Amino acid sequence: MNGALAAFAEHGFNGASMRDIAKRADTSLSNVYNYFPSKEDLLVAVLKDTNGELLRRTNRTVAAAKPNPTDRLRAAVRAYVGFVVDAQPASIVALSELRYLGGERRKAVVAARDETEALFLRLVEEGVESGEFTTTRPHDATRAVLLLCATVANWFRPDGELSREAVAELQADFALALVGARNN
Amino acid sequence: MNGALAAFAEHGFNGASMRDIAKRADTSLSNVYNYFPSKEDLLVAVLKDTNGELLRRTNRTVAAAKPNPTDRLRAAVRAYVGFVVDAQPASIVALSELRYLGGERRKAVVAARDETEALFLRLVEEGVESGEFTTTRPHDATRAVLLLCATVANWFRPDGELSREAVAELQADFALALVGARNN
DNA sequence: GTCTATACTAAGATAGAC
DNA sequence: GTCTATCTTAGTATAGAC
């Protein structure tokens, strides 16, 4: 499945060929079909795996953070951005290739993605209730926060000006600005 | 070229076929090749056109706005989001398909895109100089603002809860939050 | 479980007539 | 400028042996 991930990240779902995927996995074309009945099923597996890992990581980090909304949202953004930086190809695929899935396959992946969105939304709403966040549009602010986290995959360069940690801090600051945090 | 735009928006660069593009343009396959030597050249034409139109529109709107940085940035974001909503398929293509271009073709499109980025960066820096914006990272804030504008293409629905104008206002508020505007 | 071989379809691009 | 017809390559997927 790692070979597929790399191929999808490099060439996109439609640009990646099953032959290339097989080669990257050091196996034969028809062996790939032994494990995955179609190319779409391969993409589903990749996307589910990525979304699951992101959710687990974010959940764990938030649970370990201080209980106030500001610190919790900060922790969540740090976790998300940390994941994106650590698993950049997977994050690129998750961000850009979902659109090529339709029907039931799409639904399954969207459900997984929505769990993470729900987690972030809860954090934002907690902050609004406690008065730490002043946004009047928690849903829209949450979407903006998630987009900023996810799109790091499209521009981050490991050898760039910003370190892993610096990017996470930067995006956390942006997130708090978006929800209208009073003290950050 | 409109047929190509629709096909790229619907299926992505690699998923769209020249035959489908020809059909949408109500002409023959080989006639498409009469106007564009290759599929990549078609994509370049589409992307240049989109970026050019976006830049023109943003420039015009900013020039007509009040001279203070806050109003100017607001106007720029409104113009960008307005364009994205009006030309949603083109905006989707501009956002997602640039990655399939390499070499000289890519450079030409990136240069066009960078002009708009430079315009926004100038607005942000003006605000920082005048003291209206408090961000310490104008480049990163500008990137975040542009991303929020561009990604509207991926979720906006004409029949959704938010009207064209409401989305533009919303994103303008977010943009001002991102640059740390004092009074918005 | 893994392979080689192959069926079948569709892709990008071109030739050459009108 | 526009078409039909075609070349060539590569794609997804399967059959069937080991």
Tab-separated table of C-alpha atoms (C1' of nucleotides) in Angstrom:
chain	number	residue	atom	x	y	z
A	1	MET	CA	0.000	0.000	0.000
A	2	ASN	CA	2.995	2.278	0.477
A	3	GLY	CA	3.812	2.010	-3.171
A	4	ALA	CA	0.310	3.087	-4.076
A	5	LEU	CA	0.533	6.005	-1.708
A	6	ALA	CA	3.727	7.232	-3.315
A	7	ALA	CA	2.342	6.812	-6.810
A	8	PHE	CA	-0.894	8.635	-5.998
A	9	ALA	CA	1.011	11.456	-4.323
A	10	GLU	CA	3.316	11.862	-7.290
A	11	HIS	CA	0.949	11.466	-10.225
A	12	GLY	CA	-2.540	11.755	-8.773
A	13	PHE	CA	-5.139	9.002	-8.823
A	14	ASN	CA	-5.723	9.054	-12.560
A	15	GLY	CA	-2.090	9.620	-13.436
A	16	ALA	CA	-0.830	6.682	-11.401
A	17	SER	CA	-0.897	3.314	-13.113
A	18	MET	CA	-1.410	-0.040	-11.505
A	19	ARG	CA	1.737	-1.194	-13.249
A	20	ASP	CA	3.743	1.554	-11.579
A	21	ILE	CA	2.176	0.783	-8.221
A	22	ALA	CA	3.100	-2.883	-8.580
A	23	LYS	CA	6.661	-1.984	-9.467
A	24	ARG	CA	7.010	0.290	-6.427
A	25	ALA	CA	5.699	-2.508	-4.223
A	26	ASP	CA	8.249	-4.883	-5.769
A	27	THR	CA	5.609	-7.292	-6.902
A	28	SER	CA	3.637	-8.211	-9.975
A	29	LEU	CA	0.666	-6.398	-11.404
A	30	SER	CA	-1.733	-9.218	-10.829
A	31	ASN	CA	-0.597	-9.646	-7.266
A	32	VAL	CA	-1.815	-6.130	-6.557
A	33	TYR	CA	-5.227	-7.247	-7.780
A	34	ASN	CA	-5.011	-10.135	-5.364
A	35	TYR	CA	-5.092	-7.716	-2.472
A	36	PHE	CA	-7.242	-4.955	-3.940
A	37	PRO	CA	-10.015	-5.689	-6.399
A	38	SER	CA	-9.660	-2.351	-8.183
A	39	LYS	CA	-7.678	0.850	-8.250
A	40	GLU	CA	-10.484	2.680	-6.485
A	41	ASP	CA	-10.392	0.184	-3.646
A	42	LEU	CA	-6.699	0.837	-3.310
A	43	LEU	CA	-7.348	4.554	-2.981
A	44	VAL	CA	-10.036	3.893	-0.379
A	45	ALA	CA	-7.597	1.826	1.657
A	46	VAL	CA	-4.970	4.566	1.481
A	47	LEU	CA	-7.416	7.307	2.455
A	48	LYS	CA	-8.989	5.363	5.313
A	49	ASP	CA	-5.576	4.569	6.696
A	50	THR	CA	-4.474	8.193	6.515
A	51	ASN	CA	-7.631	9.602	8.074
A	52	GLY	CA	-7.572	6.996	10.807
A	53	GLU	CA	-4.009	7.723	11.742
A	54	LEU	CA	-4.663	11.473	11.774
A	55	LEU	CA	-7.677	11.051	14.030
A	56	ARG	CA	-5.858	8.773	16.453
A	57	ARG	CA	-2.931	11.131	16.699
A	58	THR	CA	-5.055	14.223	17.195
A	59	ASN	CA	-7.251	12.547	19.796
A	60	ARG	CA	-4.269	11.376	21.768
A	61	THR	CA	-2.623	14.789	21.758
A	62	VAL	CA	-5.762	16.653	22.731
A	63	ALA	CA	-6.403	14.262	25.603
A	64	ALA	CA	-2.942	14.987	26.960
A	65	ALA	CA	-3.290	18.776	26.718
A	66	LYS	CA	-4.314	21.168	29.461
A	67	PRO	CA	-8.096	21.334	29.755
A	68	ASN	CA	-8.695	24.930	28.636
A	69	PRO	CA	-9.983	25.429	25.075
A	70	THR	CA	-7.081	27.561	23.898
A	71	ASP	CA	-4.467	24.993	24.832
A	72	ARG	CA	-6.598	22.176	23.532
A	73	LEU	CA	-7.100	23.767	20.122
A	74	ARG	CA	-3.412	24.630	19.990
A	75	ALA	CA	-2.578	21.013	20.711
A	76	ALA	CA	-4.993	19.768	18.072
A	77	VAL	CA	-3.546	22.029	15.393
A	78	ARG	CA	-0.032	21.069	16.364
A	79	ALA	CA	-0.967	17.416	16.083
A	80	TYR	CA	-2.626	17.880	12.705
A	81	VAL	CA	0.234	19.885	11.261
A	82	GLY	CA	2.740	17.494	12.784
A	83	PHE	CA	1.007	14.630	11.046
A	84	VAL	CA	0.904	16.472	7.734
A	85	VAL	CA	4.607	17.194	7.906
A	86	ASP	CA	5.526	13.667	8.956
A	87	ALA	CA	3.275	12.041	6.360
A	88	GLN	CA	3.353	14.625	3.624
A	89	PRO	CA	2.654	12.333	0.639
A	90	ALA	CA	-0.278	10.709	2.429
A	91	SER	CA	-1.603	14.139	3.321
A	92	ILE	CA	-1.349	15.333	-0.257
A	93	VAL	CA	-3.357	12.331	-1.392
A	94	ALA	CA	-5.975	12.821	1.326
A	95	LEU	CA	-6.340	16.443	0.331
A	96	SER	CA	-6.578	16.079	-3.438
A	97	GLU	CA	-7.740	12.629	-4.444
A	98	LEU	CA	-10.946	12.115	-2.507
A	99	ARG	CA	-12.789	13.797	-5.339
A	100	TYR	CA	-12.175	10.820	-7.602
A	101	LEU	CA	-14.230	8.518	-5.420
A	102	GLY	CA	-17.966	8.247	-5.805
A	103	GLY	CA	-20.830	6.364	-4.252
A	104	GLU	CA	-20.309	4.072	-1.292
A	105	ARG	CA	-16.568	4.233	-1.469
A	106	ARG	CA	-16.630	7.960	-1.075
A	107	LYS	CA	-19.074	7.845	1.815
A	108	ALA	CA	-16.839	5.549	3.827
A	109	VAL	CA	-13.876	7.885	3.490
A	110	VAL	CA	-15.876	11.033	4.130
A	111	ALA	CA	-17.230	9.515	7.335
A	112	ALA	CA	-13.685	8.954	8.558
A	113	ARG	CA	-12.684	12.488	7.668
A	114	ASP	CA	-15.747	13.933	9.382
A	115	GLU	CA	-14.720	12.431	12.686
A	116	THR	CA	-11.678	14.662	12.781
A	117	GLU	CA	-13.746	17.636	11.710
A	118	ALA	CA	-16.195	16.918	14.543
A	119	LEU	CA	-13.334	16.795	17.013
A	120	PHE	CA	-12.118	20.234	15.969
A	121	LEU	CA	-15.613	21.660	15.940
A	122	ARG	CA	-16.154	20.492	19.496
A	123	LEU	CA	-12.974	22.231	20.586
A	124	VAL	CA	-14.038	25.463	18.940
A	125	GLU	CA	-17.510	25.302	20.464
A	126	GLU	CA	-16.062	24.681	23.905
A	127	GLY	CA	-14.029	27.830	23.502
A	128	VAL	CA	-17.057	29.819	22.424
A	129	GLU	CA	-19.066	28.577	25.393
A	130	SER	CA	-16.317	29.385	27.855
A	131	GLY	CA	-15.924	32.814	26.307
A	132	GLU	CA	-12.301	32.282	25.283
A	133	PHE	CA	-13.175	32.349	21.576
A	134	THR	CA	-15.260	35.141	20.147
A	135	THR	CA	-16.161	33.831	16.680
A	136	THR	CA	-19.831	34.002	15.755
A	137	ARG	CA	-19.403	31.321	13.071
A	138	PRO	CA	-17.850	28.254	14.695
A	139	HIS	CA	-18.560	25.956	11.745
A	140	ASP	CA	-16.945	28.238	9.221
A	141	ALA	CA	-14.030	29.000	11.493
A	142	THR	CA	-13.480	25.283	12.018
A	143	ARG	CA	-13.453	24.662	8.297
A	144	ALA	CA	-10.909	27.426	7.844
A	145	VAL	CA	-8.702	26.001	10.573
A	146	LEU	CA	-8.818	22.521	9.076
A	147	LEU	CA	-8.049	23.853	5.605
A	148	LEU	CA	-5.035	25.736	6.859
A	149	CYS	CA	-3.749	22.609	8.567
A	150	ALA	CA	-4.361	20.318	5.609
A	151	THR	CA	-2.913	22.602	2.942
A	152	VAL	CA	0.430	22.695	4.716
A	153	ALA	CA	0.950	19.486	2.741
A	154	ASN	CA	1.032	21.506	-0.465
A	155	TRP	CA	3.792	23.918	0.401
A	156	PHE	CA	5.882	22.591	3.263
A	157	ARG	CA	9.476	21.744	2.374
A	158	PRO	CA	11.631	19.875	4.894
A	159	ASP	CA	14.650	21.921	3.813
A	160	GLY	CA	12.729	25.188	3.852
A	161	GLU	CA	12.949	28.187	6.115
A	162	LEU	CA	10.439	26.876	8.643
A	163	SER	CA	11.130	23.854	10.803
A	164	ARG	CA	8.529	21.228	11.566
A	165	GLU	CA	7.839	22.820	14.943
A	166	ALA	CA	7.827	26.362	13.627
A	167	VAL	CA	5.148	25.511	11.062
A	168	ALA	CA	2.998	23.900	13.719
A	169	GLU	CA	3.298	26.959	15.963
A	170	LEU	CA	2.577	29.288	13.071
A	171	GLN	CA	-0.566	27.455	12.061
A	172	ALA	CA	-1.700	27.266	15.683
A	173	ASP	CA	-1.385	31.040	15.917
A	174	PHE	CA	-3.428	31.414	12.749
A	175	ALA	CA	-6.046	29.015	14.078
A	176	LEU	CA	-6.459	30.979	17.287
A	177	ALA	CA	-6.765	34.176	15.290
A	178	LEU	CA	-9.494	32.582	13.163
A	179	VAL	CA	-11.604	31.586	16.146
A	180	GLY	CA	-11.075	34.973	17.748
A	181	ALA	CA	-9.122	33.806	20.781
A	182	ARG	CA	-8.791	36.524	23.410
A	183	ASN	CA	-5.413	35.544	24.824
A	184	ASN	CA	-2.946	33.664	22.710
B	1	MET	CA	-11.315	26.098	-24.360
B	2	ASN	CA	-14.467	26.130	-22.264
B	3	GLY	CA	-14.985	22.474	-22.976
B	4	ALA	CA	-11.517	21.705	-21.718
B	5	LEU	CA	-12.119	23.743	-18.606
B	6	ALA	CA	-15.275	21.789	-17.788
B	7	ALA	CA	-13.590	18.464	-18.456
B	8	PHE	CA	-10.563	19.301	-16.308
B	9	ALA	CA	-12.793	20.533	-13.497
B	10	GLU	CA	-14.870	17.382	-13.578
B	11	HIS	CA	-12.259	14.676	-14.062
B	12	GLY	CA	-8.942	16.339	-13.374
B	13	PHE	CA	-6.144	16.756	-15.891
B	14	ASN	CA	-5.283	13.084	-16.158
B	15	GLY	CA	-8.855	11.909	-15.988
B	16	ALA	CA	-10.065	14.129	-18.802
B	17	SER	CA	-9.620	12.783	-22.307
B	18	MET	CA	-8.967	14.797	-25.420
B	19	ARG	CA	-11.899	13.005	-27.015
B	20	ASP	CA	-14.228	14.179	-24.275
B	21	ILE	CA	-12.875	17.702	-24.574
B	22	ALA	CA	-13.471	17.666	-28.311
B	23	LYS	CA	-17.016	16.457	-27.800
B	24	ARG	CA	-17.767	19.208	-25.315
B	25	ALA	CA	-16.431	21.764	-27.752
B	26	ASP	CA	-18.609	20.270	-30.475
B	27	THR	CA	-15.720	19.574	-32.747
B	28	SER	CA	-13.429	16.737	-33.758
B	29	LEU	CA	-10.494	15.361	-31.869
B	30	SER	CA	-7.952	16.392	-34.412
B	31	ASN	CA	-9.349	19.883	-34.587
B	32	VAL	CA	-8.462	20.321	-30.942
B	33	TYR	CA	-4.897	19.471	-31.866
B	34	ASN	CA	-5.080	22.149	-34.523
B	35	TYR	CA	-5.442	24.781	-31.827
B	36	PHE	CA	-3.395	23.199	-29.071
B	37	PRO	CA	-0.388	21.031	-29.814
B	38	SER	CA	-0.856	18.906	-26.719
B	39	LYS	CA	-3.061	18.355	-23.713
B	40	GLU	CA	-0.550	20.094	-21.486
B	41	ASP	CA	-0.679	23.163	-23.693
B	42	LEU	CA	-4.429	23.186	-23.313
B	43	LEU	CA	-4.078	23.166	-19.553
B	44	VAL	CA	-1.568	25.999	-19.730
B	45	ALA	CA	-4.005	28.071	-21.767
B	46	VAL	CA	-6.796	27.430	-19.277
B	47	LEU	CA	-4.633	28.272	-16.270
B	48	LYS	CA	-3.157	31.415	-17.787
B	49	ASP	CA	-6.582	32.635	-18.701
B	50	THR	CA	-7.926	32.012	-15.205
B	51	ASN	CA	-5.000	33.619	-13.419
B	52	GLY	CA	-5.093	36.606	-15.736
B	53	GLU	CA	-8.754	37.212	-15.176
B	54	LEU	CA	-8.349	36.897	-11.417
B	55	LEU	CA	-5.494	39.381	-11.386
B	56	ARG	CA	-7.343	41.913	-13.529
B	57	ARG	CA	-10.414	41.709	-11.383
B	58	THR	CA	-8.550	42.009	-8.110
B	59	ASN	CA	-6.443	44.907	-9.339
B	60	ARG	CA	-9.487	46.797	-10.528
B	61	THR	CA	-11.353	46.310	-7.272
B	62	VAL	CA	-8.425	47.299	-5.091
B	63	ALA	CA	-7.852	50.448	-7.128
B	64	ALA	CA	-11.445	51.488	-6.527
B	65	ALA	CA	-11.325	50.874	-2.767
B	66	LYS	CA	-10.655	53.412	-0.046
B	67	PRO	CA	-6.925	53.933	0.417
B	68	ASN	CA	-6.478	52.491	3.907
B	69	PRO	CA	-4.967	48.990	4.153
B	70	THR	CA	-7.914	47.407	5.939
B	71	ASP	CA	-10.406	48.432	3.289
B	72	ARG	CA	-8.014	47.573	0.518
B	73	LEU	CA	-7.365	44.055	1.803
B	74	ARG	CA	-11.079	43.583	2.387
B	75	ALA	CA	-11.730	44.624	-1.197
B	76	ALA	CA	-9.050	42.292	-2.527
B	77	VAL	CA	-10.439	39.304	-0.658
B	78	ARG	CA	-13.949	40.136	-1.774
B	79	ALA	CA	-12.759	40.307	-5.363
B	80	TYR	CA	-10.879	37.017	-5.112
B	81	VAL	CA	-13.757	35.165	-3.475
B	82	GLY	CA	-16.206	36.749	-5.887
B	83	PHE	CA	-14.158	35.460	-8.781
B	84	VAL	CA	-13.923	31.989	-7.282
B	85	VAL	CA	-17.670	31.821	-6.816
B	86	ASP	CA	-18.422	33.163	-10.277
B	87	ALA	CA	-15.887	30.931	-11.973
B	88	GLN	CA	-15.927	27.936	-9.705
B	89	PRO	CA	-14.861	25.266	-12.217
B	90	ALA	CA	-11.974	27.402	-13.430
B	91	SER	CA	-10.951	28.017	-9.837
B	92	ILE	CA	-11.004	24.328	-9.034
B	93	VAL	CA	-8.723	23.650	-11.983
B	94	ALA	CA	-6.360	26.471	-11.015
B	95	LEU	CA	-6.170	25.133	-7.489
B	96	SER	CA	-5.643	21.448	-8.210
B	97	GLU	CA	-4.146	20.894	-11.640
B	98	LEU	CA	-1.067	23.085	-11.708
B	99	ARG	CA	0.851	20.210	-10.180
B	100	TYR	CA	0.628	18.247	-13.410
B	101	LEU	CA	2.660	20.797	-15.316
B	102	GLY	CA	6.440	20.684	-15.335
B	103	GLY	CA	9.315	22.624	-16.825
B	104	GLU	CA	8.706	25.747	-18.835
B	105	ARG	CA	4.970	25.320	-18.980
B	106	ARG	CA	4.764	25.319	-15.241
B	107	LYS	CA	6.987	28.365	-14.913
B	108	ALA	CA	4.765	30.447	-17.130
B	109	VAL	CA	1.674	29.680	-15.083
B	110	VAL	CA	3.418	30.110	-11.750
B	111	ALA	CA	4.618	33.535	-12.833
B	112	ALA	CA	1.044	34.570	-13.541
B	113	ARG	CA	-0.126	33.256	-10.210
B	114	ASP	CA	2.698	35.007	-8.378
B	115	GLU	CA	1.512	38.382	-9.614
B	116	THR	CA	-1.672	38.027	-7.622
B	117	GLU	CA	0.271	36.801	-4.638
B	118	ALA	CA	2.551	39.834	-4.884
B	119	LEU	CA	-0.470	42.120	-4.959
B	120	PHE	CA	-1.834	40.638	-1.746
B	121	LEU	CA	1.562	40.690	-0.081
B	122	ARG	CA	1.900	44.375	-0.854
B	123	LEU	CA	-1.454	45.069	0.757
B	124	VAL	CA	-0.482	43.159	3.876
B	125	GLU	CA	2.868	44.928	4.111
B	126	GLU	CA	1.217	48.301	3.738
B	127	GLY	CA	-0.988	47.432	6.667
B	128	VAL	CA	1.976	46.364	8.756
B	129	GLU	CA	3.849	49.574	7.958
B	130	SER	CA	0.868	51.735	8.812
B	131	GLY	CA	0.356	49.822	12.045
B	132	GLU	CA	-3.122	48.634	11.126
B	133	PHE	CA	-1.984	45.006	10.879
B	134	THR	CA	0.005	43.445	13.675
B	135	THR	CA	1.246	40.206	12.115
B	136	THR	CA	4.956	39.502	12.462
B	137	ARG	CA	4.898	37.092	9.498
B	138	PRO	CA	3.437	38.920	6.504
B	139	HIS	CA	4.517	36.290	3.990
B	140	ASP	CA	2.944	33.431	5.874
B	141	ALA	CA	-0.187	35.412	6.644
B	142	THR	CA	-0.517	36.278	2.959
B	143	ARG	CA	-0.227	32.649	1.979
B	144	ALA	CA	-2.908	31.738	4.497
B	145	VAL	CA	-5.209	34.459	3.187
B	146	LEU	CA	-4.750	33.330	-0.411
B	147	LEU	CA	-5.349	29.699	0.505
B	148	LEU	CA	-8.569	30.541	2.280
B	149	CYS	CA	-9.771	32.475	-0.747
B	150	ALA	CA	-8.790	29.821	-3.272
B	151	THR	CA	-10.179	26.851	-1.371
B	152	VAL	CA	-13.632	28.374	-1.355
B	153	ALA	CA	-13.799	26.716	-4.780
B	154	ASN	CA	-13.779	23.312	-3.104
B	155	TRP	CA	-16.754	23.734	-0.815
B	156	PHE	CA	-18.966	26.573	-2.002
B	157	ARG	CA	-22.423	25.525	-3.201
B	158	PRO	CA	-24.630	28.094	-4.948
B	159	ASP	CA	-27.669	26.594	-3.252
B	160	GLY	CA	-25.978	26.403	0.134
B	161	GLU	CA	-26.555	28.320	3.323
B	162	LEU	CA	-24.175	31.146	2.451
B	163	SER	CA	-24.812	33.563	-0.381
B	164	ARG	CA	-22.125	34.775	-2.726
B	165	GLU	CA	-21.793	38.005	-0.758
B	166	ALA	CA	-21.912	36.329	2.625
B	167	VAL	CA	-19.011	34.056	1.711
B	168	ALA	CA	-16.953	37.002	0.548
B	169	GLU	CA	-17.617	38.890	3.787
B	170	LEU	CA	-16.846	35.836	5.857
B	171	GLN	CA	-13.515	35.235	4.170
B	172	ALA	CA	-12.650	38.925	4.429
B	173	ASP	CA	-13.228	38.741	8.183
B	174	PHE	CA	-10.979	35.700	8.379
B	175	ALA	CA	-8.315	37.436	6.324
B	176	LEU	CA	-8.272	40.452	8.624
B	177	ALA	CA	-8.028	38.145	11.621
B	178	LEU	CA	-5.062	36.385	10.021
B	179	VAL	CA	-3.090	39.585	9.496
B	180	GLY	CA	-3.989	40.785	12.975
B	181	ALA	CA	-6.065	43.787	11.970
B	182	ARG	CA	-6.739	46.102	14.910
B	183	ASN	CA	-10.148	47.379	13.824
B	184	ASN	CA	-12.324	45.294	11.608
C	1	DG	C1'	-0.026	-16.343	-2.742
C	2	DT	C1'	2.607	-15.433	-6.535
C	3	DC	C1'	3.723	-15.448	-11.174
C	4	DT	C1'	3.562	-14.999	-16.803
C	5	DA	C1'	0.780	-14.127	-20.426
C	6	DT	C1'	-2.876	-11.918	-22.456
C	7	DA	C1'	-7.562	-9.908	-23.352
C	8	DC	C1'	-9.676	-5.752	-24.108
C	9	DT	C1'	-10.268	-0.868	-24.117
C	10	DA	C1'	-8.985	3.726	-24.369
C	11	DA	C1'	-5.585	6.998	-24.440
C	12	DG	C1'	-2.512	10.845	-26.930
C	13	DA	C1'	-1.179	12.094	-31.176
C	14	DT	C1'	-0.692	12.177	-36.499
C	15	DA	C1'	-1.616	11.522	-41.716
C	16	DG	C1'	-3.697	13.079	-45.340
C	17	DA	C1'	-8.099	14.149	-47.832
C	18	DC	C1'	-11.433	18.005	-48.566
D	1	DG	C1'	-9.736	24.908	-40.828
D	2	DT	C1'	-12.065	20.855	-40.468
D	3	DC	C1'	-12.807	16.144	-41.026
D	4	DT	C1'	-12.254	10.550	-41.014
D	5	DA	C1'	-9.213	7.106	-40.324
D	6	DT	C1'	-5.398	5.288	-38.184
D	7	DC	C1'	-0.929	4.531	-35.531
D	8	DT	C1'	1.129	3.415	-31.293
D	9	DT	C1'	1.289	3.009	-26.584
D	10	DA	C1'	-0.472	2.157	-22.233
D	11	DG	C1'	-4.173	1.456	-19.315
D	12	DT	C1'	-7.324	-1.760	-16.099
D	13	DA	C1'	-8.318	-6.130	-15.346
D	14	DT	C1'	-8.411	-11.388	-15.816
D	15	DA	C1'	-7.048	-16.427	-16.884
D	16	DG	C1'	-4.739	-19.998	-15.509
D	17	DA	C1'	-0.262	-22.300	-14.250
D	18	DC	C1'	2.824	-23.143	-10.194
